[in-house]
């Protein structure tokens, strides 16, 4: 992206930043997946839009005069973390065994994140806080922490992937009857709904003569 261009906001539809993070490899199950985290700046934008870091923290990290190598390293580690999360999540959803190597990868990032946190007292409450000193790894730590919080919670029982096969975006189904099937109705649901509608209509046409509702029978 060139300077001055306004970036399209990330589609945060998963209901959890760790799952939105996995979805940043767009069209994952298509022949040509699209990488949305193409630079450290985009990683910063994603974590800011997801509410994991503040605008002020992102600015401080963006304005650090040096550290280009470190930025590249942090981005590569974030992608490594994301792909381990993806492998674990999709294995979980398909009922397959969680790959042991990926468990180890997650463990390393989760441990790294929890090791740098400090326990603070804020308005008489205890809270976890990241180091105040500017550190380029901050977006990576926050992603690892939010992923650890989710993966080790019972919310995982609500994790689903989009019913449109080439999409496969992850989300938490928090709908009342647990019937959510799409990452987003606009992105995937409408087209699939239209297909189903036409299929139903065709079926109705062929059975409408034989079927009567209870009201019709009484009348
Ligand atoms: Zn979808």
Tab-separated table of C-alpha atoms and ligand atoms in Angstrom:
chain	number	residue	atom	x	y	z
A	1	UNK	CA	0.000	0.000	0.000
A	2	UNK	CA	1.342	3.408	-0.931
A	3	UNK	CA	1.481	6.252	1.543
A	4	UNK	CA	-1.667	8.319	1.873
A	5	UNK	CA	-3.943	5.542	0.598
A	6	UNK	CA	-6.838	4.835	2.957
A	7	UNK	CA	-6.859	1.150	3.878
A	8	UNK	CA	-10.118	-0.773	3.909
A	9	UNK	CA	-10.871	-1.771	7.518
A	10	UNK	CA	-10.383	-5.440	8.386
A	11	UNK	CA	-13.600	-7.500	8.343
A	12	UNK	CA	-13.873	-8.289	12.044
A	13	UNK	CA	-16.804	-10.688	12.009
A	14	UNK	CA	-15.525	-13.577	14.143
A	15	UNK	CA	-16.586	-12.248	17.532
A	16	UNK	CA	-13.057	-12.860	18.822
A	17	UNK	CA	-9.736	-11.255	17.789
A	18	UNK	CA	-7.856	-14.580	17.736
A	19	UNK	CA	-10.279	-15.976	15.147
A	20	UNK	CA	-10.305	-12.737	13.148
A	21	UNK	CA	-6.514	-13.135	13.173
A	22	UNK	CA	-6.730	-16.614	11.581
A	23	UNK	CA	-9.074	-15.097	8.964
A	24	UNK	CA	-6.355	-12.673	7.836
A	25	UNK	CA	-5.242	-15.383	5.414
A	26	UNK	CA	-8.277	-14.770	3.241
A	27	UNK	CA	-9.737	-17.496	1.000
A	28	UNK	CA	-7.589	-19.946	2.928
A	29	UNK	CA	-9.128	-22.981	1.188
A	30	UNK	CA	-9.087	-21.473	-2.244
A	31	UNK	CA	-6.364	-22.130	-4.810
A	32	UNK	CA	-4.967	-18.655	-4.237
A	33	UNK	CA	-5.260	-17.568	-0.607
A	34	UNK	CA	-4.767	-13.858	-0.021
A	35	UNK	CA	-2.371	-12.651	2.682
A	36	UNK	CA	-3.827	-9.579	4.400
A	37	UNK	CA	-0.934	-9.090	6.836
A	38	UNK	CA	1.554	-8.006	4.201
A	39	UNK	CA	3.648	-5.774	6.455
A	40	UNK	CA	4.337	-4.910	10.084
A	41	UNK	CA	2.231	-1.763	9.552
A	42	UNK	CA	-0.738	-3.942	8.570
A	43	UNK	CA	-0.167	-6.127	11.642
A	44	UNK	CA	-0.321	-2.937	13.725
A	45	UNK	CA	-3.494	-1.827	11.967
A	46	UNK	CA	-5.114	-5.235	12.544
A	47	UNK	CA	-4.287	-5.312	16.264
A	48	UNK	CA	-5.463	-1.707	16.657
A	49	UNK	CA	-8.766	-2.268	14.836
A	50	UNK	CA	-9.242	-5.438	16.919
A	51	UNK	CA	-8.829	-3.409	20.102
A	52	UNK	CA	-5.744	-5.318	21.261
A	53	UNK	CA	-3.484	-2.283	21.261
A	54	UNK	CA	-4.403	1.382	21.511
A	55	UNK	CA	-3.972	4.010	18.793
A	56	UNK	CA	-1.288	5.661	20.936
A	57	UNK	CA	0.645	2.388	21.263
A	58	UNK	CA	0.402	1.807	17.499
A	59	UNK	CA	1.685	5.333	16.821
A	60	UNK	CA	4.628	4.870	19.181
A	61	UNK	CA	5.549	1.602	17.466
A	62	UNK	CA	5.118	3.064	13.995
A	63	UNK	CA	7.305	6.064	14.884
A	64	UNK	CA	10.209	4.106	16.332
A	65	UNK	CA	13.077	5.304	14.118
A	66	UNK	CA	14.915	1.980	13.886
A	67	UNK	CA	14.068	-1.688	14.080
A	68	UNK	CA	13.188	-2.681	10.522
A	69	UNK	CA	14.789	-6.099	10.993
A	70	UNK	CA	12.921	-6.549	14.265
A	71	UNK	CA	9.645	-5.554	12.537
A	72	UNK	CA	10.240	-8.260	9.901
A	73	UNK	CA	10.997	-10.815	12.607
A	74	UNK	CA	7.869	-9.954	14.616
A	75	UNK	CA	5.688	-10.144	11.491
A	76	UNK	CA	7.151	-13.573	10.593
A	77	UNK	CA	6.504	-14.784	14.147
A	78	UNK	CA	2.927	-13.464	14.038
A	79	UNK	CA	2.310	-15.412	10.816
A	80	UNK	CA	3.900	-18.492	12.421
A	81	UNK	CA	1.570	-18.107	15.429
A	82	UNK	CA	-1.451	-17.560	13.160
A	83	UNK	CA	-0.783	-20.670	11.093
A	84	UNK	CA	-0.306	-22.810	14.218
A	85	UNK	CA	-3.641	-21.450	15.491
A	86	UNK	CA	-5.263	-22.250	12.146
A	87	UNK	CA	-3.917	-25.825	12.097
A	88	UNK	CA	-5.135	-26.421	15.647
A	89	UNK	CA	-8.548	-24.791	15.067
A	90	UNK	CA	-9.345	-26.621	11.833
A	91	UNK	CA	-8.089	-29.933	13.270
A	92	UNK	CA	-10.389	-29.353	16.252
A	93	UNK	CA	-13.374	-28.581	14.006
A	94	UNK	CA	-12.860	-31.642	11.837
A	95	UNK	CA	-12.363	-33.922	14.828
A	96	UNK	CA	-8.766	-34.642	13.784
A	97	UNK	CA	-5.864	-34.988	16.216
A	98	UNK	CA	-4.199	-31.683	17.142
A	99	UNK	CA	-0.694	-31.793	15.599
A	100	UNK	CA	1.886	-32.025	18.399
A	101	UNK	CA	4.363	-29.686	16.688
A	102	UNK	CA	1.691	-26.972	16.526
A	103	UNK	CA	0.879	-27.444	20.197
A	104	UNK	CA	4.530	-26.770	20.954
A	105	UNK	CA	4.518	-23.665	18.738
A	106	UNK	CA	1.472	-22.299	20.531
A	107	UNK	CA	2.954	-23.115	23.919
A	108	UNK	CA	6.118	-21.152	23.101
A	109	UNK	CA	4.192	-18.015	22.037
A	110	UNK	CA	1.719	-18.273	24.918
A	111	UNK	CA	4.585	-18.580	27.421
A	112	UNK	CA	6.460	-15.672	25.863
A	113	UNK	CA	3.396	-13.440	26.171
A	114	UNK	CA	2.571	-14.374	29.746
A	115	UNK	CA	6.228	-13.980	30.813
A	116	UNK	CA	6.347	-10.287	29.877
A	117	UNK	CA	3.049	-9.306	31.517
A	118	UNK	CA	3.155	-7.557	34.850
A	119	UNK	CA	0.517	-7.631	37.536
A	120	UNK	CA	-0.549	-4.080	38.348
A	121	UNK	CA	-2.896	-2.420	40.806
A	122	UNK	CA	-5.286	-0.100	39.035
A	123	UNK	CA	-8.013	1.638	41.065
A	124	UNK	CA	-7.729	-1.083	43.742
A	125	UNK	CA	-8.124	-3.810	41.131
A	126	UNK	CA	-5.467	-6.223	39.942
A	127	UNK	CA	-4.881	-6.158	36.215
A	128	UNK	CA	-2.352	-7.608	33.766
A	129	UNK	CA	-0.397	-4.993	31.900
A	130	UNK	CA	2.185	-5.063	29.114
A	131	UNK	CA	5.573	-3.411	29.696
A	132	UNK	CA	5.309	0.363	29.354
A	133	UNK	CA	8.543	0.595	27.394
A	134	UNK	CA	7.862	0.616	23.638
A	135	UNK	CA	8.544	-2.875	22.233
A	136	UNK	CA	7.931	-3.922	18.644
A	137	UNK	CA	6.754	-7.361	19.789
A	138	UNK	CA	3.670	-5.882	21.520
A	139	UNK	CA	1.183	-6.852	18.766
A	140	UNK	CA	2.547	-10.418	18.814
A	141	UNK	CA	2.185	-10.672	22.611
A	142	UNK	CA	-1.389	-9.385	22.581
A	143	UNK	CA	-2.366	-11.833	19.842
A	144	UNK	CA	-0.755	-14.756	21.674
A	145	UNK	CA	-2.472	-13.767	24.910
A	146	UNK	CA	-5.929	-13.398	23.360
A	147	UNK	CA	-5.476	-16.733	21.539
A	148	UNK	CA	-4.436	-18.457	24.775
A	149	UNK	CA	-7.456	-17.008	26.579
A	150	UNK	CA	-9.783	-18.369	23.895
A	151	UNK	CA	-8.209	-21.764	23.233
A	152	UNK	CA	-8.161	-22.686	26.912
A	153	UNK	CA	-11.753	-21.622	27.503
A	154	UNK	CA	-15.127	-23.323	27.090
A	155	UNK	CA	-15.962	-20.773	24.354
A	156	UNK	CA	-14.140	-23.125	21.986
A	157	UNK	CA	-17.300	-25.248	21.979
A	158	UNK	CA	-18.897	-22.384	20.028
A	159	UNK	CA	-16.175	-22.096	17.400
A	160	UNK	CA	-17.389	-22.737	13.846
A	161	UNK	CA	-16.117	-22.229	10.331
A	162	UNK	CA	-18.076	-20.571	7.548
A	163	UNK	CA	-20.303	-23.001	5.651
A	164	UNK	CA	-19.079	-21.679	2.333
A	165	UNK	CA	-16.289	-24.138	1.587
A	166	UNK	CA	-13.819	-21.845	-0.108
A	167	UNK	CA	-14.214	-19.302	2.722
A	168	UNK	CA	-13.838	-21.299	5.925
A	169	UNK	CA	-13.480	-18.179	8.084
A	170	UNK	CA	-13.654	-18.940	11.777
A	171	UNK	CA	-16.139	-17.360	14.181
A	172	UNK	CA	-17.793	-17.886	17.557
A	173	UNK	CA	-21.421	-18.835	17.215
A	174	UNK	CA	-23.065	-16.813	19.985
A	175	UNK	CA	-26.506	-16.888	18.358
A	176	UNK	CA	-29.344	-17.878	20.687
A	177	UNK	CA	-30.055	-21.224	19.046
A	178	UNK	CA	-26.464	-21.823	17.930
A	179	UNK	CA	-27.480	-21.781	14.279
A	180	UNK	CA	-25.013	-19.287	12.812
A	181	UNK	CA	-23.471	-20.761	9.674
A	182	UNK	CA	-21.776	-17.882	7.887
A	183	UNK	CA	-18.793	-15.715	8.653
A	184	UNK	CA	-20.979	-12.853	7.482
A	185	UNK	CA	-24.380	-12.764	5.828
A	186	UNK	CA	-23.250	-10.094	3.372
A	187	UNK	CA	-19.999	-11.838	2.439
A	188	UNK	CA	-21.103	-15.469	2.183
A	189	UNK	CA	-24.612	-16.004	3.511
A	190	UNK	CA	-26.665	-14.215	0.870
A	191	UNK	CA	-25.340	-16.113	-2.088
A	192	UNK	CA	-25.758	-19.462	-0.331
A	193	UNK	CA	-29.238	-18.431	0.864
A	194	UNK	CA	-30.262	-17.531	-2.675
A	195	UNK	CA	-29.084	-20.949	-3.883
A	196	UNK	CA	-31.058	-22.699	-1.131
A	197	UNK	CA	-34.152	-20.556	-1.837
A	198	UNK	CA	-34.196	-21.557	-5.498
A	199	UNK	CA	-33.682	-25.210	-4.559
A	200	UNK	CA	-36.596	-25.041	-2.064
A	201	UNK	CA	-38.813	-23.286	-4.582
A	202	UNK	CA	-38.165	-25.998	-7.135
A	203	UNK	CA	-38.966	-28.675	-4.532
A	204	UNK	CA	-42.185	-26.886	-3.449
A	205	UNK	CA	-43.406	-26.734	-7.021
A	206	UNK	CA	-43.131	-30.468	-7.391
A	207	UNK	CA	-44.836	-31.332	-4.054
A	208	UNK	CA	-47.437	-28.531	-3.624
A	209	UNK	CA	-50.278	-30.535	-5.175
A	210	UNK	CA	-49.999	-33.419	-2.707
A	211	UNK	CA	-49.296	-31.470	0.509
A	212	UNK	CA	-51.925	-29.629	2.558
A	213	UNK	CA	-51.445	-27.671	5.797
A	214	UNK	CA	-53.666	-28.523	8.827
A	215	UNK	CA	-55.623	-25.267	8.219
A	216	UNK	CA	-56.394	-26.287	4.675
A	217	UNK	CA	-57.564	-29.717	5.851
A	218	UNK	CA	-59.942	-28.185	8.455
A	219	UNK	CA	-61.323	-25.702	5.910
B	1	LIG	ZN1	-17.613	-16.948	4.774
